[in-house]
């Protein structure tokens, strides 16, 4: 039997951890890195993952896929997918089922397959360090992920040869890592600003019970956006210096972006930093130009303040959803690499009126929580309490009624398991059937929401309003939705079980599974061990 681990499968970076002999171990690669870029680079004969793949980005952007998490389980038409399509050097296209896929060097890949490469890479790093086979994992996802995104994440695990023990919400994992298990009635804010996204969640922890009370975020707000914004400013300065427009010059833009990120990281420790880019541009006459600029925290803060303010606005909205104010909050946990930046910390501290808890490394918190959960699910170790993790529905569930309106039976943020019922009357005279169409989403009308499934209940023909149909939604603790419709008078019943589907069919997932023969790595990080 192999080991069970926790994996934070992040948009920009991933982290893997394990509990062994009562100790949490965050697995490092051969160069001592605790996180790995969630980047996959396709060469002519090999696939490289992690930091080596990220290095390839500069000279082969069209063969290097990053941020696959932004596409996983999404429809091609989704705004997020369209945004990624317009920004990426690799292709993004519509799969046969309307899902979003990547095209790299003329070959199509589902986001699940890209994520599977990242998971397999993480698995190998853990195996090299721990000297044991890793075959089970708790994998974390944002709390707002819908059923399709969660299922697609499970499928990615299956392709990578990992049994997915549970898909765990990231804020819940962070709360576990920070040791809030068995806390007496604490209300916790998890402020998670990573490379690609911002998420804020309010949790109630009471003994072994974890409840996500409210969660919100912005999938278009993360460290990358800080870097893009700062790179634009640096580019403007350089353009003014050399009187040249670089809008179409990808190489100069990428170098500026890289410099912006390095400057940001340096500024998180010092007041100012010297940016030096020798020979960043060569003009048509073959003359090289360099860029030098002294950046200080004050100027950087002026550039990125609107982004920081957006995070605070989202926090205020989330408090409102949870019907709380900052006085109700007992602890603020910081997660994600960007929370190392002092301005971000100070902003969170100012809003919540308390020092954030920084006792856990923000890069590792989610993976550590997932590892603790994996350990709880697989071991007989009594020293770890078996916490009950109570989740909430990420989106409202409704049925379509007259005029295409959606009637919500289970609102977003309802703790699961849950059940809700409502009685509906027939709308037309002599109607012989009632079609129950189940939707997910916050739109008022069905066309704004996602159709999860539909079924028909035959009813006796009568005058409208005479037949009463009771519709019951049940969600179990695994998030599986069951919808039942019963003719109140005759007791006749029809039902549907809504199975989550990611972008790939079960057959595709099975075929895509990696076998030991096609470990398509030529990455010394795995083979060298530690
Ligand atoms: P994550 O997705 O949580 O791995 O966070 C990645 C983001 O955190 C990237 O935008 C990094 O540039 C940023 N980051 C990492 N370390 C630091 C640091 N010391 N200061 C500021 N930002 C950082």
Coordinates of C-alpha atoms and ligand atoms in Angstrom, one line a residue:
X1 CA 0.0 0.0 0.0
X2 CA 1.3 3.4 -0.9
X3 CA 1.4 6.7 0.9
X4 CA -1.5 9.3 1.0
X5 CA -0.4 12.9 0.4
X6 CA -2.0 16.3 0.2
X7 CA -1.6 18.3 -3.0
X8 CA -2.3 22.0 -3.4
X9 CA -2.8 22.0 -7.2
X10 CA -2.4 25.8 -7.8
X11 CA -3.0 28.0 -10.8
X12 CA 0.6 29.2 -10.8
X13 CA 2.4 26.9 -8.3
X14 CA 1.7 23.5 -6.7
X15 CA 2.9 22.1 -3.4
X16 CA 2.8 18.5 -2.0
X17 CA 3.0 17.4 1.7
X18 CA 2.6 14.3 3.7
X19 CA 2.2 13.3 7.4
X20 CA 4.6 10.6 8.5
X21 CA 5.3 9.6 12.1
X22 CA 3.1 12.3 13.3
X23 CA 5.1 15.0 11.5
X24 CA 4.0 17.1 8.5
X25 CA 6.6 16.9 5.7
X26 CA 6.5 19.4 2.9
X27 CA 8.3 17.7 0.0
X28 CA 11.1 19.6 -1.7
X29 CA 12.7 19.0 -5.1
X30 CA 16.3 18.2 -5.5
X31 CA 17.1 21.9 -5.4
X32 CA 15.2 22.5 -2.2
X33 CA 12.2 24.2 -3.7
X34 CA 8.9 23.8 -1.7
X35 CA 6.6 24.7 -4.6
X36 CA 6.8 23.9 -8.3
X37 CA 5.4 26.0 -11.1
X38 CA 2.2 24.4 -12.5
X39 CA 3.7 24.7 -16.0
X40 CA 4.0 21.9 -18.6
X41 CA 6.3 22.3 -21.6
X42 CA 6.0 20.1 -24.6
X43 CA 9.1 19.5 -26.7
X44 CA 9.4 17.4 -29.8
X45 CA 9.9 14.2 -27.9
X46 CA 9.5 14.9 -24.2
X47 CA 7.4 16.7 -21.7
X48 CA 8.9 18.8 -19.0
X49 CA 7.1 20.0 -15.9
X50 CA 7.8 22.5 -13.1
X51 CA 10.7 25.0 -12.9
X52 CA 12.4 23.6 -16.1
X53 CA 9.2 24.1 -18.0
X54 CA 8.9 27.6 -16.7
X55 CA 12.4 28.4 -18.0
X56 CA 11.3 27.2 -21.4
X57 CA 8.5 29.8 -21.5
X58 CA 10.8 32.5 -22.8
X59 CA 12.0 30.7 -25.9
X60 CA 9.1 28.4 -26.6
X61 CA 5.9 30.2 -25.3
X62 CA 3.7 28.3 -27.8
X63 CA 4.8 24.9 -26.5
X64 CA 4.5 25.9 -22.8
X65 CA 1.2 25.6 -21.0
X66 CA 0.5 27.3 -17.8
X67 CA -2.6 28.1 -15.6
X68 CA -4.4 25.0 -16.8
X69 CA -6.5 25.3 -13.7
X70 CA -8.2 28.4 -15.2
X71 CA -9.7 26.1 -17.9
X72 CA -10.4 22.9 -16.0
X73 CA -14.1 21.9 -16.1
X74 CA -15.1 25.1 -17.9
X75 CA -17.1 25.5 -21.1
X76 CA -15.3 27.0 -24.1
X77 CA -17.7 30.0 -24.2
X78 CA -16.8 30.9 -20.6
X79 CA -15.4 34.5 -20.2
X80 CA -12.4 33.1 -18.3
X81 CA -11.6 30.7 -21.2
X82 CA -11.9 33.5 -23.8
X83 CA -9.6 35.7 -21.8
X84 CA -7.0 33.0 -21.6
X85 CA -7.4 32.3 -25.3
X86 CA -6.6 35.9 -26.2
X87 CA -3.6 36.1 -23.8
X88 CA -1.9 32.8 -24.6
X89 CA 0.7 31.9 -27.1
X90 CA -0.6 28.3 -27.3
X91 CA -4.0 27.5 -28.8
X92 CA -7.3 27.2 -26.9
X93 CA -10.2 25.6 -28.7
X94 CA -13.6 24.1 -28.3
X95 CA -13.7 20.4 -27.5
X96 CA -16.4 18.1 -29.0
X97 CA -18.5 18.4 -25.8
X98 CA -18.2 22.2 -25.7
X99 CA -15.4 22.0 -23.2
X100 CA -12.2 24.1 -23.4
X101 CA -9.0 22.4 -24.6
X102 CA -5.4 23.4 -25.4
X103 CA -3.7 23.0 -28.7
X104 CA 0.1 22.6 -28.5
X105 CA 2.2 21.9 -31.6
X106 CA -0.9 20.8 -33.4
X107 CA -2.0 18.3 -30.7
X108 CA -5.1 18.7 -28.5
X109 CA -5.0 18.4 -24.7
X110 CA -7.7 18.6 -22.1
X111 CA -6.9 20.8 -19.1
X112 CA -7.2 17.6 -17.0
X113 CA -4.2 16.1 -18.9
X114 CA -2.1 19.2 -18.3
X115 CA -3.1 19.1 -14.6
X116 CA -2.3 15.3 -14.6
X117 CA 1.3 16.1 -15.7
X118 CA 1.6 18.6 -12.8
X119 CA 0.2 16.0 -10.3
X120 CA 2.4 13.3 -11.6
X121 CA 5.4 15.6 -11.2
X122 CA 4.4 16.4 -7.6
X123 CA 3.9 12.7 -7.0
X124 CA 7.4 11.9 -8.2
X125 CA 9.0 14.6 -6.1
X126 CA 7.3 13.2 -3.0
X127 CA 8.3 9.6 -3.9
X128 CA 12.0 10.7 -4.5
X129 CA 12.1 12.4 -1.1
X130 CA 10.0 9.9 0.9
X131 CA 11.4 6.8 -0.7
X132 CA 7.9 5.3 -0.9
X133 CA 5.2 4.9 -3.5
X134 CA 2.6 7.7 -3.4
X135 CA -0.8 6.5 -4.7
X136 CA -3.5 8.4 -2.9
X137 CA -4.1 12.1 -2.5
X138 CA -6.4 14.8 -1.1
X139 CA -6.4 17.5 -3.7
X140 CA -7.5 21.0 -3.0
X141 CA -9.7 23.3 -5.1
X142 CA -11.1 26.8 -4.7
X143 CA -14.3 26.8 -2.6
X144 CA -16.2 28.3 -5.6
X145 CA -15.4 25.4 -7.9
X146 CA -18.5 23.9 -9.3
X147 CA -19.2 20.2 -9.7
X148 CA -17.7 20.0 -13.2
X149 CA -14.5 21.6 -12.0
X150 CA -14.3 19.3 -9.0
X151 CA -14.9 16.2 -11.2
X152 CA -12.3 17.3 -13.7
X153 CA -9.8 17.6 -10.9
X154 CA -10.6 14.1 -9.8
X155 CA -10.2 13.0 -13.4
X156 CA -6.7 14.6 -13.5
X157 CA -5.8 12.6 -10.4
X158 CA -6.9 9.4 -12.1
X159 CA -4.9 10.1 -15.2
X160 CA -1.8 10.8 -13.0
X161 CA -2.3 7.4 -11.3
X162 CA -3.5 8.8 -8.0
X163 CA -6.6 7.8 -6.1
X164 CA -8.3 11.0 -5.2
X165 CA -9.4 10.5 -1.6
X166 CA -11.2 13.8 -1.5
X167 CA -11.4 17.1 -3.2
X168 CA -11.0 19.6 -0.4
X169 CA -11.8 23.3 -0.3
X170 CA -8.6 25.4 -0.1
X171 CA -9.7 27.6 2.8
X172 CA -10.7 24.6 4.8
X173 CA -7.3 23.1 4.2
X174 CA -5.6 26.3 5.3
X175 CA -7.7 26.4 8.5
X176 CA -6.6 22.8 9.2
X177 CA -2.9 23.7 8.6
X178 CA -3.1 26.6 10.9
X179 CA -4.2 24.2 13.7
X180 CA -7.8 25.4 14.0
X181 CA -8.9 21.9 14.4
X182 CA -10.8 21.5 17.7
X183 CA -10.9 25.3 18.2
X184 CA -13.8 26.4 20.3
X185 CA -16.2 28.3 18.1
X186 CA -13.8 30.4 16.0
X187 CA -14.7 32.5 13.0
X188 CA -11.8 32.6 10.6
X189 CA -11.1 34.6 7.5
X190 CA -8.8 32.9 4.9
X191 CA -7.3 35.6 2.7
X192 CA -5.7 33.9 -0.3
X193 CA -3.9 35.9 -2.9
X194 CA -1.9 33.6 -5.2
X195 CA -0.4 34.0 -8.6
X196 CA -3.6 33.9 -10.6
X197 CA -6.5 34.4 -8.3
X198 CA -7.8 35.9 -5.1
X199 CA -10.2 34.1 -2.8
X200 CA -11.6 35.1 0.6
X201 CA -13.6 32.7 2.7
X202 CA -15.1 33.0 6.1
X203 CA -15.2 29.7 8.1
X204 CA -16.8 28.7 11.3
X205 CA -14.7 26.1 13.2
X206 CA -16.4 24.6 16.2
X207 CA -14.7 21.5 17.7
X208 CA -14.3 19.1 14.8
X209 CA -16.7 20.9 12.6
X210 CA -15.6 23.2 9.7
X211 CA -18.2 25.2 7.9
X212 CA -17.5 27.6 5.0
X213 CA -20.0 30.3 5.8
X214 CA -19.3 32.5 2.8
X215 CA -16.8 32.5 0.0
X216 CA -16.0 35.0 -2.8
X217 CA -13.1 35.9 -5.0
X218 CA -11.9 37.2 -8.3
X219 CA -10.4 34.7 -10.7
X220 CA -8.8 37.6 -12.6
X221 CA -6.9 39.0 -9.7
X222 CA -3.5 37.6 -8.5
X223 CA 0.2 38.2 -8.5
X224 CA 0.3 38.0 -12.3
X225 CA -1.9 41.1 -12.5
X226 CA 0.5 42.9 -10.2
X227 CA 3.3 41.9 -12.5
X228 CA 1.5 42.9 -15.6
X229 CA 0.6 46.3 -14.2
X230 CA 4.1 47.0 -13.0
X231 CA 5.5 45.7 -16.3
X232 CA 3.3 48.2 -18.2
X233 CA 4.6 51.0 -16.1
X234 CA 8.2 50.0 -16.6
X235 CA 7.6 49.6 -20.3
X236 CA 6.2 53.1 -20.4
X237 CA 9.3 54.5 -18.7
X238 CA 11.5 52.6 -21.2
X239 CA 9.4 53.7 -24.2
X240 CA 9.9 57.3 -23.1
X241 CA 13.6 56.8 -22.7
X242 CA 14.2 55.3 -26.1
X243 CA 11.2 56.9 -28.0
X244 CA 9.9 53.5 -29.2
X245 CA 6.6 51.6 -28.9
X246 CA 6.9 48.0 -27.7
X247 CA 3.3 47.0 -27.8
X248 CA 4.0 44.4 -30.5
X249 CA 7.4 43.3 -29.1
X250 CA 6.7 40.2 -27.2
X251 CA 10.4 39.6 -26.0
X252 CA 10.7 43.0 -24.5
X253 CA 7.3 42.7 -22.8
X254 CA 8.2 39.3 -21.4
X255 CA 11.5 40.5 -20.0
X256 CA 9.8 43.5 -18.4
X257 CA 7.2 41.1 -16.8
X258 CA 9.9 38.9 -15.5
X259 CA 11.8 42.0 -14.1
X260 CA 8.5 43.3 -12.5
X261 CA 8.0 40.0 -10.6
X262 CA 11.6 39.9 -9.4
X263 CA 11.4 43.5 -8.3
X264 CA 8.1 42.8 -6.4
X265 CA 9.7 39.9 -4.6
X266 CA 12.8 42.0 -3.7
X267 CA 10.6 44.9 -2.5
X268 CA 8.8 42.5 -0.1
X269 CA 12.1 42.5 1.8
X270 CA 13.7 45.9 1.1
X271 CA 12.6 49.5 0.5
X272 CA 14.0 49.8 -3.0
X273 CA 15.4 47.7 -5.8
X274 CA 17.6 48.4 -8.8
X275 CA 16.1 46.9 -12.0
X276 CA 18.8 46.2 -14.6
X277 CA 18.0 44.7 -18.0
X278 CA 21.2 44.8 -20.1
X279 CA 20.6 44.6 -23.9
X280 CA 16.8 44.3 -23.5
X281 CA 16.2 45.7 -27.0
X282 CA 18.2 45.8 -30.3
X283 CA 17.0 48.3 -32.8
X284 CA 16.9 47.8 -36.6
X285 CA 20.5 49.2 -36.9
X286 CA 21.8 46.5 -34.5
X287 CA 22.3 48.9 -31.6
X288 CA 21.6 47.4 -28.1
X289 CA 19.7 49.3 -25.5
X290 CA 19.6 48.5 -21.8
X291 CA 17.1 49.4 -19.1
X292 CA 17.9 50.6 -15.6
X293 CA 15.5 51.9 -13.1
X294 CA 15.5 52.3 -9.3
X295 CA 12.1 51.3 -8.0
X296 CA 10.9 52.0 -4.4
X297 CA 8.1 50.7 -2.4
X298 CA 6.2 54.0 -2.5
X299 CA 6.1 54.1 -6.3
X300 CA 5.2 50.4 -6.5
X301 CA 2.4 50.9 -4.0
X302 CA 1.0 53.8 -6.2
X303 CA 1.0 51.4 -9.2
X304 CA -0.7 48.4 -7.6
X305 CA -3.0 50.1 -5.0
X306 CA -6.1 49.6 -7.2
X307 CA -5.5 45.8 -7.1
X308 CA -5.1 45.8 -3.3
X309 CA -8.2 47.8 -2.9
X310 CA -10.1 45.3 -5.0
X311 CA -9.2 42.5 -2.6
X312 CA -10.5 44.7 0.3
X313 CA -13.7 45.4 -1.5
X314 CA -14.3 41.6 -2.0
X315 CA -13.6 41.0 1.7
X316 CA -16.2 43.6 2.7
X317 CA -18.7 42.0 0.3
X318 CA -18.0 38.5 1.8
X319 CA -18.5 39.8 5.3
X320 CA -21.9 41.2 4.2
X321 CA -22.8 37.8 2.7
X322 CA -21.9 36.2 6.0
X323 CA -23.9 38.9 7.9
X324 CA -20.9 39.7 9.9
X325 CA -18.6 42.6 10.6
X326 CA -14.9 42.6 11.3
X327 CA -15.6 42.4 15.1
X328 CA -17.0 38.9 14.6
X329 CA -13.7 37.6 13.2
X330 CA -11.4 35.8 15.5
X331 CA -8.4 35.2 13.2
X332 CA -7.2 36.1 9.7
X333 CA -5.1 33.5 7.9
X334 CA -2.9 34.5 5.0
X335 CA -2.4 32.1 2.1
X336 CA -0.7 32.5 -1.3
X337 CA 2.7 33.9 -2.3
X338 CA 1.4 37.4 -2.8
X339 CA 0.5 37.7 0.9
X340 CA 4.2 38.0 1.6
X341 CA 4.1 41.5 0.1
X342 CA 4.0 44.0 3.0
X343 CA 1.3 46.2 1.4
X344 CA -1.0 43.3 1.1
X345 CA -0.5 42.2 4.7
X346 CA -1.0 45.7 6.0
X347 CA -4.2 46.1 4.0
X348 CA -5.6 42.9 5.4
X349 CA -4.5 43.9 8.9
X350 CA -6.1 47.4 8.5
X351 CA -9.4 46.0 7.3
X352 CA -9.8 43.3 9.9
X353 CA -8.3 45.4 12.7
X354 CA -6.0 42.6 13.8
X355 CA -2.6 41.1 13.0
X356 CA -3.0 38.2 10.6
X357 CA -1.8 34.8 11.8
X358 CA 1.4 34.1 9.9
X359 CA 2.5 31.1 11.8
X360 CA 2.3 28.8 8.7
X361 CA 4.3 29.4 5.5
X362 CA 1.6 30.9 3.1
X363 CA 3.0 28.8 0.2
X364 CA 2.6 25.6 2.1
X365 CA -0.6 26.1 4.2
X366 CA -3.0 24.5 1.8
X367 CA -0.9 21.5 1.0
X368 CA -0.2 21.0 4.7
X369 CA -4.0 21.0 5.5
X370 CA -4.6 18.6 2.6
X371 CA -1.9 16.3 4.0
X372 CA -3.5 16.4 7.4
X373 CA -6.8 15.5 5.9
X374 CA -5.3 12.7 3.9
X375 CA -3.7 11.3 7.0
X376 CA -7.0 11.5 8.9
X377 CA -8.8 9.6 6.1
X378 CA -6.2 6.8 5.9
X379 CA -4.6 6.3 9.2
X380 CA -5.6 4.7 12.4
X381 CA -3.6 7.3 14.3
X382 CA -5.7 8.4 17.3
X383 CA -3.5 11.4 18.0
X384 CA -5.1 13.2 15.0
X385 CA -8.7 14.1 15.6
X386 CA -11.0 13.0 12.8
X387 CA -12.4 16.5 11.9
X388 CA -15.7 16.7 10.2
X389 CA -15.3 18.9 7.3
X390 CA -18.6 20.6 6.5
X391 CA -18.8 22.2 3.1
X392 CA -21.3 24.6 1.5
X393 CA -22.8 24.6 -2.0
X394 CA -20.8 26.8 -4.2
X395 CA -23.7 27.8 -6.4
X396 CA -27.5 28.1 -6.2
X397 CA -29.6 25.2 -7.5
X398 CA -32.9 25.9 -9.0
X399 CA -35.5 24.6 -11.4
X400 CA -36.9 26.4 -14.5
X401 CA -40.4 27.7 -14.2
X402 CA -42.8 29.6 -16.4
X403 CA -41.2 32.3 -18.6
X404 CA -37.8 30.7 -18.2
X405 CA -37.3 32.0 -14.7
X406 CA -35.3 30.1 -12.1
X407 CA -36.8 29.2 -8.8
X408 CA -34.0 28.6 -6.3
X409 CA -34.5 25.6 -4.0
X410 CA -31.0 25.5 -2.5
X411 CA -29.2 28.9 -2.4
X412 CA -25.4 29.2 -2.7
X413 CA -23.5 28.8 0.6
X414 CA -26.0 26.3 2.1
X415 CA -24.1 23.8 4.2
X416 CA -24.2 20.2 2.8
X417 CA -25.7 17.6 3.2
X418 CA -29.0 19.3 2.7
X419 CA -32.5 18.8 1.5
X420 CA -35.1 21.3 0.2
X421 CA -38.6 20.8 -1.2
X422 CA -41.1 23.0 -2.9
X423 CA -44.6 22.4 -4.4
X424 CA -45.3 23.5 -8.0
X425 CA -48.6 23.5 -9.8
X426 CA -49.2 22.7 -13.5
X427 CA -49.3 25.9 -15.6
X428 CA -51.3 24.7 -18.7
X429 CA -54.8 23.0 -19.0
X430 CA -54.7 19.3 -19.8
X431 CA -50.9 19.1 -19.3
X432 CA -49.7 15.5 -19.4
X433 CA -46.2 15.9 -18.3
X434 CA -44.1 18.2 -16.2
X435 CA -40.5 18.7 -17.3
X436 CA -38.1 19.3 -14.4
X437 CA -35.0 21.2 -15.6
X438 CA -32.3 21.6 -12.9
X439 CA -30.0 24.6 -13.1
X440 CA -26.9 25.8 -11.3
X441 CA -25.9 29.5 -11.0
X442 CA -27.0 32.8 -9.7
X443 CA -28.8 34.2 -12.8
X444 CA -32.5 35.0 -12.4
X445 CA -33.3 33.3 -15.7
X446 CA -32.4 29.8 -17.0
X447 CA -30.4 31.1 -19.9
X448 CA -28.0 32.8 -17.5
X449 CA -27.4 29.5 -15.6
X450 CA -25.9 26.1 -16.4
X451 CA -28.3 23.2 -17.1
X452 CA -27.3 20.3 -14.9
X453 CA -29.9 17.8 -16.0
X454 CA -33.6 17.3 -16.7
X455 CA -36.3 14.7 -16.5
X456 CA -40.1 14.3 -17.1
X457 CA -42.9 13.3 -14.7
X458 CA -46.1 12.1 -16.4
X459 CA -49.2 13.7 -14.8
X460 CA -52.9 13.1 -15.3
X461 CA -54.5 15.7 -17.7
X462 CA -56.4 18.2 -15.6
X463 CA -57.2 21.9 -15.5
X464 CA -54.1 24.0 -14.8
X465 CA -53.1 24.4 -11.2
X466 CA -55.0 21.2 -10.3
X467 CA -51.9 19.0 -10.3
X468 CA -49.4 19.6 -7.5
X469 CA -45.9 18.3 -7.9
X470 CA -43.5 18.3 -5.0
X471 CA -39.9 18.7 -6.1
X472 CA -37.2 17.8 -3.6
X473 CA -33.4 18.5 -4.0
X474 CA -31.0 16.4 -1.9
X475 CA -27.3 17.0 -1.8
X476 CA -25.2 14.4 0.1
X477 CA -21.9 15.0 1.8
X478 CA -20.0 14.2 -1.4
X479 CA -21.9 16.9 -3.2
X480 CA -24.0 14.5 -5.3
X481 CA -27.3 16.1 -6.2
X482 CA -30.5 14.0 -6.4
X483 CA -33.7 15.6 -7.6
X484 CA -37.1 13.9 -7.1
X485 CA -40.5 15.0 -8.3
X486 CA -43.7 13.5 -6.8
X487 CA -47.2 13.9 -7.9
X488 CA -48.8 14.9 -4.6
X489 CA -52.1 13.2 -5.2
X490 CA -51.1 9.9 -7.0
X491 CA -47.7 9.5 -5.3
X492 CA -46.1 8.8 -8.7
X493 CA -42.5 9.7 -8.8
X494 CA -39.6 10.5 -11.1
X495 CA -36.0 11.3 -10.2
X496 CA -32.6 12.1 -11.5
X497 CA -29.2 11.8 -10.0
X498 CA -26.9 14.5 -11.2
X499 CA -23.4 13.1 -11.8
X500 CA -20.8 15.7 -12.2
X501 CA -18.9 15.6 -15.5
X502 CA -15.7 17.3 -16.2
X503 CA -14.6 18.1 -19.8
X504 CA -13.4 14.6 -20.6
X505 CA -15.6 11.5 -21.0
X506 CA -14.9 8.6 -18.6
X507 CA -13.6 6.7 -21.6
X508 CA -11.2 9.4 -22.5
X509 CA -10.0 9.6 -18.9
X510 CA -9.3 5.9 -18.8
X511 CA -7.4 6.0 -22.1
X512 CA -5.4 9.0 -21.0
X513 CA -4.1 7.4 -17.9
X514 CA -0.3 7.5 -17.6
X515 CA 1.4 4.2 -17.5
X516 CA 4.9 3.6 -16.2
X517 CA 6.0 3.2 -19.8
X518 CA 5.0 6.7 -20.8
X519 CA 6.6 8.7 -18.1
X520 CA 7.4 11.4 -20.5
X521 CA 9.9 13.2 -18.4
X522 CA 13.5 14.0 -19.0
X523 CA 13.6 16.1 -15.9
X524 CA 16.5 15.4 -13.6
X525 CA 14.5 16.8 -10.7
X526 CA 12.8 13.4 -10.4
X527 CA 15.6 11.0 -11.2
X528 CA 18.3 12.5 -9.0
X529 CA 16.4 12.1 -5.7
X530 CA 17.7 13.8 -2.6
Ligands
LIG1 P1 1.1 31.1 -5.3 O1 0.1 31.0 -6.5 O2 0.4 31.1 -4.0 O3 2.2 30.3 -5.5 O4 1.7 32.6 -5.4 C1 2.5 33.0 -6.5 C2 2.5 34.5 -6.5 O5 3.2 35.0 -5.3 C3 3.4 35.0 -7.7 O6 2.7 36.2 -8.2 C4 4.7 35.4 -7.0 O7 5.3 36.5 -7.7 C5 4.2 35.9 -5.6 N1 5.2 35.9 -4.6 C6 6.0 34.8 -4.2 N2 6.8 35.2 -3.3 C7 6.6 36.6 -3.1 C8 7.2 37.5 -2.2 N3 8.2 37.2 -1.4 N4 6.7 38.8 -2.3 C9 5.8 39.1 -3.2 N5 5.2 38.2 -4.0 C10 5.6 37.0 -3.9

